[in-house]
Short mmCIF file of N, CA and C in Angstrom, two decimals:
data_model
loop_
_atom_site.label_atom_id
_atom_site.label_comp_id
_atom_site.label_asym_id
_atom_site.label_seq_id
_atom_site.Cartn_x
_atom_site.Cartn_y
_atom_site.Cartn_z
N MET I 1 30.52 23.38 21.26
CA MET I 1 29.78 24.61 21.10
C MET I 1 28.29 24.31 21.04
N PRO I 2 27.50 24.99 21.79
CA PRO I 2 26.09 24.68 21.88
C PRO I 2 25.31 24.95 20.59
N GLY I 3 25.71 25.86 19.77
CA GLY I 3 24.94 26.20 18.57
C GLY I 3 25.09 25.22 17.43
N PHE I 4 26.04 24.28 17.52
CA PHE I 4 26.30 23.38 16.40
C PHE I 4 25.77 21.97 16.61
N ALA I 5 25.04 21.73 17.66
CA ALA I 5 24.53 20.38 17.92
C ALA I 5 23.19 20.12 17.24
N TRP I 6 22.58 21.10 16.64
CA TRP I 6 21.25 20.93 16.06
C TRP I 6 21.24 19.95 14.90
N TRP I 7 22.29 19.84 14.14
CA TRP I 7 22.29 18.97 12.96
C TRP I 7 22.42 17.50 13.30
N LYS I 8 22.84 17.20 14.54
CA LYS I 8 22.98 15.80 14.95
C LYS I 8 21.63 15.19 15.33
N GLU I 9 20.67 16.02 15.65
CA GLU I 9 19.36 15.52 16.03
C GLU I 9 18.56 15.16 14.77
N LYS I 10 17.88 14.03 14.82
CA LYS I 10 17.06 13.63 13.69
C LYS I 10 15.73 14.40 13.73
N PRO I 11 15.31 14.91 12.62
CA PRO I 11 14.03 15.62 12.61
C PRO I 11 12.88 14.63 12.80
N SER I 12 11.85 15.06 13.49
CA SER I 12 10.70 14.17 13.66
C SER I 12 9.82 14.32 12.42
N VAL I 13 9.78 13.25 11.64
CA VAL I 13 9.02 13.27 10.41
C VAL I 13 7.81 12.37 10.59
N MET I 14 6.66 12.90 10.26
CA MET I 14 5.44 12.11 10.38
C MET I 14 5.32 11.21 9.15
N PRO I 15 4.82 10.00 9.33
CA PRO I 15 4.63 9.12 8.18
C PRO I 15 3.58 9.71 7.24
N ARG I 16 3.73 9.40 5.97
CA ARG I 16 2.80 9.90 4.98
C ARG I 16 1.43 9.25 5.16
N ALA I 17 0.39 10.04 5.03
CA ALA I 17 -0.96 9.51 5.17
C ALA I 17 -1.29 8.61 3.99
N ARG I 18 -2.08 7.57 4.26
CA ARG I 18 -2.49 6.66 3.20
C ARG I 18 -3.52 7.34 2.33
N LYS I 19 -3.37 7.19 1.03
CA LYS I 19 -4.31 7.81 0.12
C LYS I 19 -5.60 7.00 0.02
N TYR I 20 -5.48 5.68 0.13
CA TYR I 20 -6.64 4.80 0.05
C TYR I 20 -6.75 4.02 1.35
N PRO I 21 -7.94 3.96 1.92
CA PRO I 21 -8.10 3.26 3.20
C PRO I 21 -7.75 1.78 3.08
N THR I 22 -7.17 1.26 4.13
CA THR I 22 -6.79 -0.16 4.16
C THR I 22 -8.02 -1.04 3.99
N GLU I 23 -9.15 -0.62 4.53
CA GLU I 23 -10.38 -1.41 4.41
C GLU I 23 -10.77 -1.58 2.95
N LEU I 24 -10.62 -0.53 2.15
CA LEU I 24 -10.95 -0.60 0.73
C LEU I 24 -9.99 -1.53 -0.01
N LEU I 25 -8.72 -1.44 0.31
CA LEU I 25 -7.74 -2.32 -0.33
C LEU I 25 -7.96 -3.77 0.08
N ASP I 26 -8.33 -4.01 1.34
CA ASP I 26 -8.62 -5.38 1.78
C ASP I 26 -9.84 -5.94 1.06
N ARG I 27 -10.86 -5.12 0.92
CA ARG I 27 -12.07 -5.55 0.20
C ARG I 27 -11.75 -5.88 -1.25
N ALA I 28 -10.98 -5.02 -1.89
CA ALA I 28 -10.60 -5.25 -3.29
C ALA I 28 -9.77 -6.53 -3.42
N THR I 29 -8.88 -6.77 -2.48
CA THR I 29 -8.05 -7.97 -2.51
C THR I 29 -8.91 -9.22 -2.38
N ARG I 30 -9.88 -9.18 -1.46
CA ARG I 30 -10.80 -10.32 -1.32
C ARG I 30 -11.56 -10.57 -2.61
N LEU I 31 -12.01 -9.48 -3.26
CA LEU I 31 -12.73 -9.63 -4.52
C LEU I 31 -11.85 -10.29 -5.59
N VAL I 32 -10.59 -9.91 -5.64
CA VAL I 32 -9.68 -10.51 -6.62
C VAL I 32 -9.53 -11.99 -6.36
N PHE I 33 -9.32 -12.37 -5.09
CA PHE I 33 -9.10 -13.78 -4.76
C PHE I 33 -10.38 -14.61 -4.93
N GLU I 34 -11.50 -14.09 -4.45
CA GLU I 34 -12.73 -14.88 -4.44
C GLU I 34 -13.40 -14.96 -5.81
N SER I 35 -13.34 -13.89 -6.58
CA SER I 35 -14.05 -13.87 -7.86
C SER I 35 -13.20 -14.41 -9.01
N GLY I 36 -11.88 -14.33 -8.86
CA GLY I 36 -11.01 -14.76 -9.94
C GLY I 36 -10.93 -13.74 -11.07
N ARG I 37 -11.52 -12.57 -10.86
CA ARG I 37 -11.48 -11.52 -11.88
C ARG I 37 -10.10 -10.87 -11.91
N PRO I 38 -9.72 -10.33 -13.05
CA PRO I 38 -8.42 -9.65 -13.14
C PRO I 38 -8.35 -8.44 -12.19
N ILE I 39 -7.16 -8.19 -11.71
CA ILE I 39 -6.93 -7.07 -10.80
C ILE I 39 -7.38 -5.76 -11.44
N ALA I 40 -7.10 -5.59 -12.72
CA ALA I 40 -7.46 -4.34 -13.40
C ALA I 40 -8.96 -4.10 -13.40
N HIS I 41 -9.76 -5.15 -13.56
CA HIS I 41 -11.21 -5.00 -13.57
C HIS I 41 -11.74 -4.62 -12.19
N VAL I 42 -11.22 -5.27 -11.17
CA VAL I 42 -11.65 -4.96 -9.80
C VAL I 42 -11.24 -3.53 -9.44
N ALA I 43 -10.03 -3.16 -9.79
CA ALA I 43 -9.55 -1.80 -9.50
C ALA I 43 -10.42 -0.75 -10.18
N ASP I 44 -10.76 -0.99 -11.44
CA ASP I 44 -11.61 -0.04 -12.17
C ASP I 44 -12.99 0.07 -11.53
N ASP I 45 -13.55 -1.06 -11.11
CA ASP I 45 -14.88 -1.06 -10.49
C ASP I 45 -14.91 -0.28 -9.19
N LEU I 46 -13.82 -0.33 -8.43
CA LEU I 46 -13.77 0.32 -7.13
C LEU I 46 -13.11 1.71 -7.16
N GLY I 47 -12.65 2.13 -8.32
CA GLY I 47 -12.05 3.45 -8.44
C GLY I 47 -10.64 3.54 -7.87
N LEU I 48 -9.93 2.43 -7.89
CA LEU I 48 -8.54 2.40 -7.42
C LEU I 48 -7.60 2.37 -8.62
N PRO I 49 -6.41 2.93 -8.48
CA PRO I 49 -5.43 2.75 -9.54
C PRO I 49 -5.03 1.28 -9.65
N ARG I 50 -4.88 0.80 -10.85
CA ARG I 50 -4.57 -0.61 -11.07
C ARG I 50 -3.27 -1.03 -10.40
N GLU I 51 -2.27 -0.18 -10.52
CA GLU I 51 -0.95 -0.52 -9.96
C GLU I 51 -0.98 -0.56 -8.44
N THR I 52 -1.75 0.32 -7.83
CA THR I 52 -1.88 0.32 -6.37
C THR I 52 -2.47 -1.00 -5.89
N LEU I 53 -3.54 -1.44 -6.54
CA LEU I 53 -4.16 -2.69 -6.16
C LEU I 53 -3.26 -3.87 -6.46
N ARG I 54 -2.57 -3.84 -7.59
CA ARG I 54 -1.68 -4.94 -7.95
C ARG I 54 -0.59 -5.12 -6.89
N LYS I 55 0.02 -4.02 -6.47
CA LYS I 55 1.06 -4.10 -5.45
C LYS I 55 0.51 -4.60 -4.12
N TYR I 56 -0.70 -4.16 -3.76
CA TYR I 56 -1.28 -4.58 -2.49
C TYR I 56 -1.62 -6.07 -2.53
N VAL I 57 -2.17 -6.54 -3.66
CA VAL I 57 -2.49 -7.96 -3.81
C VAL I 57 -1.22 -8.79 -3.71
N ARG I 58 -0.16 -8.38 -4.36
CA ARG I 58 1.11 -9.12 -4.30
C ARG I 58 1.65 -9.16 -2.88
N ARG I 59 1.54 -8.05 -2.16
CA ARG I 59 2.02 -8.01 -0.78
C ARG I 59 1.22 -8.98 0.09
N VAL I 60 -0.09 -9.02 -0.10
CA VAL I 60 -0.93 -9.94 0.67
C VAL I 60 -0.56 -11.38 0.33
N GLU I 61 -0.31 -11.67 -0.93
CA GLU I 61 0.07 -13.02 -1.32
C GLU I 61 1.36 -13.45 -0.64
N VAL I 62 2.33 -12.57 -0.59
CA VAL I 62 3.61 -12.89 0.04
C VAL I 62 3.43 -13.04 1.55
N ASP I 63 2.62 -12.18 2.13
CA ASP I 63 2.40 -12.24 3.58
C ASP I 63 1.64 -13.48 4.02
N THR I 64 0.87 -14.06 3.13
CA THR I 64 0.11 -15.27 3.47
C THR I 64 0.85 -16.50 2.98
N ALA I 65 2.09 -16.62 3.36
CA ALA I 65 2.93 -17.79 3.10
C ALA I 65 3.17 -18.06 1.62
N GLY I 66 3.28 -16.99 0.85
CA GLY I 66 3.66 -17.15 -0.55
C GLY I 66 2.65 -17.92 -1.38
N VAL I 67 1.40 -17.50 -1.36
CA VAL I 67 0.37 -18.16 -2.15
C VAL I 67 0.78 -18.21 -3.61
N ARG I 68 1.31 -17.14 -4.09
CA ARG I 68 1.76 -17.07 -5.48
C ARG I 68 3.27 -17.20 -5.50
N ALA I 69 3.78 -18.31 -5.97
CA ALA I 69 5.22 -18.54 -5.91
C ALA I 69 5.90 -18.27 -7.22
#
């Protein structure tokens, strides 16, 4: 029946927009690595949530061959 095939199609869902630009997160990550300052201090200075920066820093560490093991 032609009217019942609509549920089999996957809806086209757009990915969620990033709240913080990748450039800002990259800059903050570099500051954490180069300065040795705590993530919370860098996040506060740049107006980022601490947890957002912490997760991004951890992801970068894992992506760069597990710097933090």
